[in-house]
Tab-separated table of C-alpha atoms in Angstrom:
chain	number	residue	atom	x	y	z
A	1	GLY	CA	0.000	0.000	0.000
A	2	ILE	CA	0.850	3.648	-0.125
A	3	GLN	CA	3.531	4.864	2.276
A	4	VAL	CA	3.422	8.393	3.675
A	5	GLU	CA	6.451	9.975	5.269
A	6	GLN	CA	6.512	13.333	6.979
A	7	SER	CA	9.522	15.389	7.912
A	8	PRO	CA	10.788	16.655	10.192
A	9	PRO	CA	9.214	14.650	13.023
A	10	ASP	CA	9.728	17.519	15.466
A	11	LEU	CA	10.227	21.224	14.969
A	12	ILE	CA	10.837	23.984	17.503
A	13	LEU	CA	10.531	27.599	16.391
A	14	GLN	CA	10.576	31.036	17.885
A	15	GLU	CA	7.426	33.066	17.388
A	16	GLY	CA	7.574	34.925	14.093
A	17	ALA	CA	9.721	32.371	12.294
A	18	ASN	CA	8.725	30.577	9.114
A	19	SER	CA	8.664	26.819	8.591
A	20	THR	CA	8.199	24.195	5.910
A	21	LEU	CA	6.753	20.757	6.578
A	22	ARG	CA	7.150	18.023	4.001
A	23	CYS	CA	5.042	15.010	3.059
A	24	ASN	CA	6.336	12.336	0.674
A	25	PHE	CA	4.074	9.622	-0.674
A	26	SER	CA	4.971	6.482	-2.558
A	27	ASP	CA	2.240	6.254	-5.208
A	28	SER	CA	-0.195	8.395	-7.139
A	29	VAL	CA	-3.067	9.767	-5.105
A	30	ASN	CA	-6.383	11.421	-5.809
A	31	ASN	CA	-6.844	13.012	-2.420
A	32	LEU	CA	-4.321	14.710	-0.168
A	33	GLN	CA	-5.192	16.657	2.940
A	34	TRP	CA	-3.269	18.535	5.605
A	35	PHE	CA	-4.620	18.596	9.149
A	36	HIS	CA	-3.707	20.270	12.414
A	37	GLN	CA	-4.559	18.234	15.486
A	38	ASN	CA	-5.603	20.472	18.339
A	39	PRO	CA	-4.755	19.728	21.995
A	40	TRP	CA	-8.118	18.021	22.454
A	41	GLY	CA	-7.434	15.623	19.609
A	42	GLN	CA	-9.668	16.947	16.866
A	43	LEU	CA	-8.254	17.012	13.369
A	44	ILE	CA	-8.783	20.448	11.879
A	45	ASN	CA	-8.807	20.656	8.085
A	46	LEU	CA	-6.141	22.935	6.689
A	47	PHE	CA	-6.064	22.082	2.998
A	48	TYR	CA	-7.487	19.654	0.495
A	49	ILE	CA	-4.727	19.732	-2.097
A	50	PRO	CA	-4.149	16.725	-4.385
A	51	SER	CA	-2.232	19.035	-6.720
A	52	GLY	CA	-1.313	22.680	-7.125
A	53	THR	CA	-0.954	25.477	-4.598
A	54	LYS	CA	-3.378	27.001	-2.117
A	55	GLN	CA	-3.091	29.734	0.470
A	56	ASN	CA	-5.104	30.537	3.555
A	57	GLY	CA	-3.782	33.439	5.577
A	58	ARG	CA	-0.352	32.617	6.968
A	59	LEU	CA	-0.582	29.040	5.724
A	60	SER	CA	-0.019	27.786	2.230
A	61	ALA	CA	0.454	24.368	0.671
A	62	THR	CA	1.865	23.002	-2.538
A	63	THR	CA	1.519	19.482	-3.924
A	64	VAL	CA	3.639	18.271	-6.829
A	65	ALA	CA	1.761	15.108	-7.685
A	66	THR	CA	4.177	13.997	-10.417
A	67	GLU	CA	7.056	14.035	-7.903
A	68	ARG	CA	4.913	12.657	-5.065
A	69	TYR	CA	5.388	15.262	-2.395
A	70	SER	CA	3.517	18.052	-0.674
A	71	LEU	CA	4.746	20.992	1.357
A	72	LEU	CA	2.993	22.985	4.061
A	73	TYR	CA	4.347	26.472	4.711
A	74	ILE	CA	3.694	28.346	7.921
A	75	SER	CA	4.780	31.974	7.928
A	76	SER	CA	5.146	34.289	10.919
A	77	SER	CA	4.397	31.439	13.282
A	78	GLN	CA	2.388	32.032	16.453
A	79	THR	CA	2.202	30.033	19.665
A	80	THR	CA	-1.289	28.920	18.659
A	81	ASP	CA	0.253	27.122	15.670
A	82	SER	CA	1.755	24.593	18.069
A	83	GLY	CA	0.519	21.048	17.752
A	84	VAL	CA	0.778	18.088	15.426
A	85	TYR	CA	0.430	18.459	11.676
A	86	PHE	CA	-0.649	15.471	9.631
A	87	CYS	CA	-0.590	14.792	5.949
A	88	ALA	CA	-3.050	12.157	4.710
A	89	VAL	CA	-3.481	10.652	1.272
A	90	LEU	CA	-6.102	8.485	-0.313
A	91	SER	CA	-5.463	6.225	-3.255
A	92	SER	CA	-8.110	5.238	-5.709
A	93	ASN	CA	-10.405	2.348	-4.810
A	94	THR	CA	-9.367	2.085	-1.163
A	95	GLY	CA	-11.579	4.659	0.490
A	96	LYS	CA	-9.184	5.109	3.370
A	97	LEU	CA	-6.946	7.975	4.253
A	98	ILE	CA	-3.366	6.923	4.945
A	99	PHE	CA	-1.766	9.226	7.490
A	100	GLY	CA	1.842	10.114	7.972
A	101	GLN	CA	3.323	9.987	11.448
A	102	GLY	CA	2.967	13.732	11.824
A	103	THR	CA	5.214	16.687	12.552
A	104	THR	CA	5.066	18.029	16.089
A	105	LEU	CA	5.533	21.784	16.029
A	106	GLN	CA	6.319	23.841	19.098
A	107	VAL	CA	6.327	27.609	18.765
A	108	LYS	CA	7.995	29.406	21.653
A	109	PRO	CA	7.072	32.975	22.636
B	1	LYS	CA	-23.829	23.602	8.817
B	2	ALA	CA	-23.170	21.769	12.033
B	3	GLY	CA	-19.955	19.787	12.116
B	4	VAL	CA	-19.368	16.127	12.769
B	5	THR	CA	-20.420	15.101	16.264
B	6	GLN	CA	-19.271	12.124	18.277
B	7	THR	CA	-20.635	10.722	21.507
B	8	PRO	CA	-19.593	10.071	24.128
B	9	ARG	CA	-16.458	12.193	24.294
B	10	TYR	CA	-14.833	10.160	27.052
B	11	LEU	CA	-15.351	6.613	28.177
B	12	ILE	CA	-13.787	4.317	30.757
B	13	LYS	CA	-14.363	0.587	30.490
B	14	THR	CA	-12.809	-2.548	31.907
B	15	ARG	CA	-11.319	-5.463	30.020
B	16	GLY	CA	-13.884	-7.837	28.605
B	17	GLN	CA	-16.659	-5.273	28.363
B	18	GLN	CA	-18.048	-3.980	25.112
B	19	VAL	CA	-18.517	-0.397	23.976
B	20	THR	CA	-20.550	1.456	21.353
B	21	LEU	CA	-19.475	4.791	19.924
B	22	SER	CA	-21.646	7.070	17.825
B	23	CYS	CA	-20.899	9.480	14.989
B	24	SER	CA	-23.298	11.905	13.340
B	25	PRO	CA	-21.985	13.238	10.016
B	26	ILE	CA	-22.430	16.650	8.484
B	27	SER	CA	-25.927	17.062	7.092
B	28	GLY	CA	-26.068	15.732	3.548
B	29	HIS	CA	-22.941	13.602	3.851
B	30	ARG	CA	-23.492	9.942	3.094
B	31	SER	CA	-20.146	8.484	4.064
B	32	VAL	CA	-18.632	7.922	7.502
B	33	SER	CA	-15.165	6.542	8.158
B	34	TRP	CA	-13.702	5.481	11.494
B	35	TYR	CA	-10.074	5.756	12.614
B	36	GLN	CA	-8.155	4.673	15.699
B	37	GLN	CA	-5.305	6.800	17.000
B	38	THR	CA	-2.744	5.430	19.444
B	39	PRO	CA	0.713	6.751	20.347
B	40	GLY	CA	2.386	3.643	19.010
B	41	GLN	CA	0.469	3.024	15.784
B	42	GLY	CA	-0.628	6.509	14.825
B	43	LEU	CA	-3.869	6.978	12.905
B	44	GLN	CA	-5.244	3.776	11.424
B	45	PHE	CA	-8.318	3.208	9.294
B	46	LEU	CA	-11.007	0.955	10.744
B	47	PHE	CA	-13.839	0.984	8.203
B	48	GLU	CA	-15.952	3.181	5.966
B	49	TYR	CA	-19.707	3.156	5.444
B	50	PHE	CA	-21.591	4.644	2.523
B	51	SER	CA	-25.369	4.562	2.268
B	52	GLU	CA	-25.669	1.950	5.048
B	53	THR	CA	-23.127	-0.411	3.435
B	54	GLN	CA	-19.582	-1.088	4.516
B	55	ARG	CA	-17.545	-0.017	1.535
B	56	ASN	CA	-14.009	-0.426	2.872
B	57	LYS	CA	-12.429	-2.182	5.807
B	58	GLY	CA	-9.061	-1.880	7.531
B	59	ASN	CA	-6.950	-4.546	9.198
B	60	PHE	CA	-8.622	-4.856	12.570
B	61	PRO	CA	-9.951	-7.991	14.283
B	62	GLY	CA	-13.579	-8.946	14.108
B	63	ARG	CA	-14.144	-7.515	17.599
B	64	PHE	CA	-14.406	-4.168	15.833
B	65	SER	CA	-17.639	-3.730	13.944
B	66	GLY	CA	-19.800	-0.940	12.714
B	67	ARG	CA	-23.019	-0.001	11.066
B	68	GLN	CA	-24.687	2.950	9.447
B	69	PHE	CA	-28.299	3.973	9.685
B	70	SER	CA	-30.594	5.432	7.052
B	71	ASN	CA	-29.950	8.958	8.390
B	72	SER	CA	-26.199	8.362	7.821
B	73	ARG	CA	-25.400	8.262	11.536
B	74	SER	CA	-22.883	5.536	12.271
B	75	GLU	CA	-21.976	3.452	15.274
B	76	MET	CA	-18.921	1.370	15.932
B	77	ASN	CA	-18.823	-1.415	18.459
B	78	VAL	CA	-15.853	-3.039	20.145
B	79	SER	CA	-16.546	-6.274	21.940
B	80	THR	CA	-14.405	-8.019	24.549
B	81	LEU	CA	-12.287	-4.952	25.181
B	82	GLU	CA	-8.543	-5.309	25.599
B	83	LEU	CA	-6.100	-2.896	27.217
B	84	GLY	CA	-4.663	-2.164	23.780
B	85	ASP	CA	-8.009	-0.801	22.603
B	86	SER	CA	-7.397	2.325	24.670
B	87	ALA	CA	-7.230	5.022	22.046
B	88	LEU	CA	-8.782	8.089	20.510
B	89	TYR	CA	-11.473	7.038	18.044
B	90	LEU	CA	-12.175	9.544	15.296
B	91	CYS	CA	-14.847	9.529	12.666
B	92	ALA	CA	-14.795	11.407	9.393
B	93	SER	CA	-17.664	12.531	7.228
B	94	PHE	CA	-17.772	13.259	3.515
B	95	GLY	CA	-20.222	13.288	0.654
B	96	GLY	CA	-19.208	9.944	-0.752
B	97	GLN	CA	-16.761	10.765	-3.497
B	98	PHE	CA	-13.157	10.013	-2.615
B	99	GLN	CA	-11.871	13.146	-4.304
B	100	GLU	CA	-13.247	15.471	-1.681
B	101	THR	CA	-12.472	16.835	1.743
B	102	GLN	CA	-13.111	14.588	4.716
B	103	TYR	CA	-14.149	16.331	7.942
B	104	PHE	CA	-13.371	14.875	11.329
B	105	GLY	CA	-15.305	14.905	14.550
B	106	PRO	CA	-13.829	15.730	17.977
B	107	GLY	CA	-13.241	12.067	18.791
B	108	THR	CA	-14.050	9.694	21.629
B	109	ARG	CA	-11.291	8.912	24.122
B	110	LEU	CA	-11.621	5.334	25.332
B	111	LEU	CA	-9.661	4.087	28.315
B	112	VAL	CA	-9.719	0.368	29.040
B	113	LEU	CA	-8.663	-0.636	32.543
């Protein structure tokens, strides 16, 4: 099955810094999502981005489907950005999202 | 629109008992998926229901089962609970097409003692 790898596993930033999170996947996909898991465990949708580039405020994401990777950019990070970021992909005919192991981000004031 | 709701939010059970968790999808969504999250295994797919039929299934033992009702609400049941079943159980809701955003509920935290 599809393998999803996220890097780095952990990231510590000072408030105001920028960061890039990476998601590599091993096969073609028709669904790719980025999530932020809040301290209570809920997965908050950030982007649905099987290809192309999207932006939402300080966050943006790019997926290069032909090279099988996606990037999540966080600019001017804030302490509220802390938490775990997951990339999840879905291959055709399986119906299940395959999650990476996540990147744990800590933003220090 | 109201989001995905899950009940109960927290649950404590003892080994050998059974448990039923509920998930109400976003209005109009016909598909519900269930996931288990543990520190050791991460997020793993349990099963997916679409229009009252199980459409996909993950690699979990038969103690884990589910169903979906005509109003798209879904329940999952775990029988003969084991300590290793302690986890956060998340459900996701979407319209039914795989090329669309899946929205997650707040989860149910299950502790098995």
